[in-house]
Short mmCIF file of C-alpha atoms in Angstrom, two decimals:
data_model
loop_
_atom_site.label_atom_id
_atom_site.label_comp_id
_atom_site.label_asym_id
_atom_site.label_seq_id
_atom_site.Cartn_x
_atom_site.Cartn_y
_atom_site.Cartn_z
CA MET D 1 110.37 110.30 88.01
CA TRP D 2 107.56 108.77 84.89
CA GLY D 3 106.91 105.98 86.42
CA TRP D 4 107.68 102.92 88.18
CA GLY D 5 106.93 99.75 89.01
CA SER D 6 106.17 97.52 92.31
CA TRP D 7 105.08 94.38 93.59
CA ARG D 8 101.72 94.43 95.00
CA ARG D 9 102.86 93.65 98.49
CA GLY D 10 104.89 97.36 98.16
CA TRP D 11 100.96 99.12 97.88
CA LYS D 12 100.25 97.49 101.45
CA ASN D 13 102.51 99.78 103.13
CA TYR D 14 101.14 103.20 101.09
CA ASP D 15 99.86 105.52 103.18
CA PRO D 16 97.96 107.80 101.23
CA LYS D 17 97.68 110.36 104.60
CA MET D 18 101.19 110.81 104.85
CA SER D 19 100.74 109.86 108.45
CA VAL D 20 103.80 109.28 109.63
CA TYR D 21 104.95 112.55 108.09
CA PRO D 22 104.96 114.93 110.80
CA GLU D 23 106.58 113.20 113.21
CA LEU D 24 109.68 111.56 111.62
CA LYS D 25 110.32 115.29 110.25
CA LYS D 26 109.60 116.38 114.21
CA LYS D 27 112.32 114.08 115.52
CA GLY D 28 115.01 114.85 112.81
CA TYR D 29 114.76 111.12 111.10
CA PHE D 30 115.35 112.93 107.68
CA SER D 31 118.68 114.30 109.18
CA ASP D 32 120.15 110.78 109.01
CA LEU D 33 118.31 109.25 105.38
CA PHE D 34 119.93 112.42 103.70
CA PRO D 35 123.31 113.63 105.36
CA ASN D 36 123.49 116.39 102.49
CA LYS D 37 121.29 119.22 103.58
CA TYR D 38 120.10 120.70 100.10
CA GLU D 39 119.11 117.28 99.48
CA ARG D 40 117.59 116.84 102.96
CA LYS D 41 115.67 120.25 102.32
CA TYR D 42 114.63 119.34 98.80
CA ILE D 43 113.32 115.86 100.11
CA GLU D 44 111.05 117.86 103.28
CA HIS D 45 109.62 120.52 101.03
CA ILE D 46 108.46 118.34 98.54
CA MET D 47 107.01 116.07 101.63
CA ASP D 48 105.24 119.91 102.71
CA VAL D 49 103.86 120.38 99.68
CA ALA D 50 102.11 117.08 99.13
CA TYR D 51 101.55 116.68 103.01
CA ASN D 52 99.76 119.97 103.29
CA LYS D 53 98.93 121.04 99.77
CA ASN D 54 98.65 118.98 97.32
CA PRO D 55 96.78 115.48 97.61
CA ASN D 56 97.35 114.08 94.14
CA ALA D 57 101.26 113.55 95.01
CA VAL D 58 101.17 109.61 94.53
CA ASP D 59 105.01 110.06 93.99
CA VAL D 60 105.87 111.84 96.85
CA ARG D 61 103.70 109.59 99.24
CA TRP D 62 104.74 106.42 97.96
CA LEU D 63 108.51 107.83 98.36
CA LEU D 64 107.56 108.39 102.11
CA SER D 65 106.20 104.60 102.07
CA SER D 66 109.35 103.52 100.52
CA ILE D 67 111.41 105.39 103.68
CA ILE D 68 109.43 104.09 106.04
CA ASN D 69 109.42 100.43 105.02
CA ASN D 70 113.00 100.48 104.56
CA GLY D 71 112.68 100.45 100.56
CA LEU D 72 114.88 100.46 97.93
CA THR D 73 114.86 102.46 94.72
CA VAL D 74 116.80 100.74 91.39
CA VAL D 75 117.92 103.55 89.20
CA PRO D 76 119.58 101.85 85.87
CA ASN D 77 122.61 103.22 84.84
CA LYS D 78 121.02 104.01 81.34
CA ASN D 79 117.69 105.80 80.70
CA LEU D 80 115.24 103.21 79.55
CA VAL D 81 112.10 105.30 78.99
CA ASN D 82 110.70 107.34 75.94
CA ASN D 83 109.45 110.26 77.52
CA ILE D 84 106.44 111.47 75.24
CA GLY D 85 104.58 113.40 77.96
CA PHE D 86 105.41 116.78 76.73
CA GLY D 87 102.83 119.68 75.07
CA SER D 88 99.97 121.63 75.43
CA CYS D 89 98.28 118.69 76.35
CA ALA D 90 100.29 117.33 79.29
CA THR D 91 99.54 118.17 82.83
CA HIS D 92 103.16 119.90 83.70
CA THR D 93 105.59 119.69 80.43
CA LYS D 94 104.20 121.62 78.66
CA LYS D 95 107.40 122.72 76.80
CA SER D 96 110.24 120.37 75.46
CA ASP D 97 112.90 119.86 78.25
CA SER D 98 116.22 118.78 77.10
CA PHE D 99 116.84 118.09 81.39
CA LEU D 100 113.90 115.79 81.29
CA SER D 101 113.97 114.23 77.94
CA PHE D 102 116.82 111.71 77.23
CA LEU D 103 116.64 109.41 74.64
CA PRO D 104 116.22 105.46 76.00
CA GLN D 105 119.32 103.72 75.62
CA LYS D 106 119.45 99.78 75.15
CA ILE D 107 120.11 97.37 77.69
CA GLU D 108 123.09 95.06 77.99
CA PHE D 109 121.61 91.09 78.24
CA PRO D 110 121.81 89.42 80.43
CA LEU D 111 121.75 91.72 83.36
CA LYS D 112 124.52 91.62 86.01
CA HIS D 113 122.49 91.11 89.14
CA PRO D 114 124.84 92.02 92.43
CA PRO D 115 125.77 89.97 95.06
CA PHE D 116 123.97 91.44 97.74
CA ILE D 117 121.50 94.44 98.12
CA ILE D 118 122.33 97.10 100.14
CA ARG D 119 121.92 100.72 99.99
CA ASP D 120 124.61 102.62 97.86
CA ARG D 121 125.58 105.80 99.63
CA VAL D 122 127.89 106.22 96.83
CA ALA D 123 125.47 106.04 93.67
CA ASP D 124 122.81 108.15 96.44
CA GLU D 125 125.40 110.95 95.96
CA ARG D 126 126.60 110.84 92.77
CA TYR D 127 122.58 110.93 91.83
CA THR D 128 121.94 113.80 94.38
CA LYS D 129 124.86 115.79 92.46
CA TRP D 130 123.78 115.15 89.21
CA LEU D 131 120.28 116.22 89.77
CA PHE D 132 121.00 119.44 91.61
CA TRP D 133 123.68 120.53 89.44
CA ASN D 134 121.47 120.12 86.09
CA ARG D 135 117.68 121.78 87.99
CA LEU D 136 120.41 124.95 89.23
CA LYS D 137 121.70 124.65 85.59
CA LYS D 138 118.46 124.90 84.37
CA GLN D 139 117.57 127.40 86.85
CA ILE D 140 120.66 129.85 86.24
CA LEU D 141 119.75 129.76 82.46
CA SER D 142 115.95 130.30 83.19
CA LYS D 143 116.29 133.46 85.50
CA THR D 144 119.18 135.47 83.38
CA GLY D 145 117.34 134.31 79.84
CA LEU D 146 120.73 132.64 78.57
CA ASN D 147 118.03 129.41 77.92
CA ARG D 148 116.58 131.47 75.12
CA ILE D 149 119.57 132.65 73.46
CA LEU D 150 120.98 128.66 73.95
CA GLY D 151 117.51 127.11 72.80
CA LYS D 152 117.55 125.16 76.46
#
């Protein structure tokens, strides 16, 4: 995630302490929200790290606030952002990464708004598969050294 946009009203529900996280995890709420066990384990892992070790993980705290307030996230079908945050001065992305640096594409106007707004589980599942496949591929390439050979 390279950034997000929200309305002021969204920040009124923001909980930087993640105060409800332990109870949500203990009661198993993430099982209903994330039926894919790999996605659930990933979400719980990043929440655990943010809650226990990383007070600066604003993105994870925002995700939790969104989840507990029945928020939805819009993910466009095309990349709309040019990520220029790679290099020696970057906080996390020191090396350019093809997984993280898609070229932006033009969006078509007029925008087509859906007739209703509801969670799209099929799109969520497709995105989860894409995300985990790309992360797994990246880890395999890195651990085997194939990333150096393939230049990825």
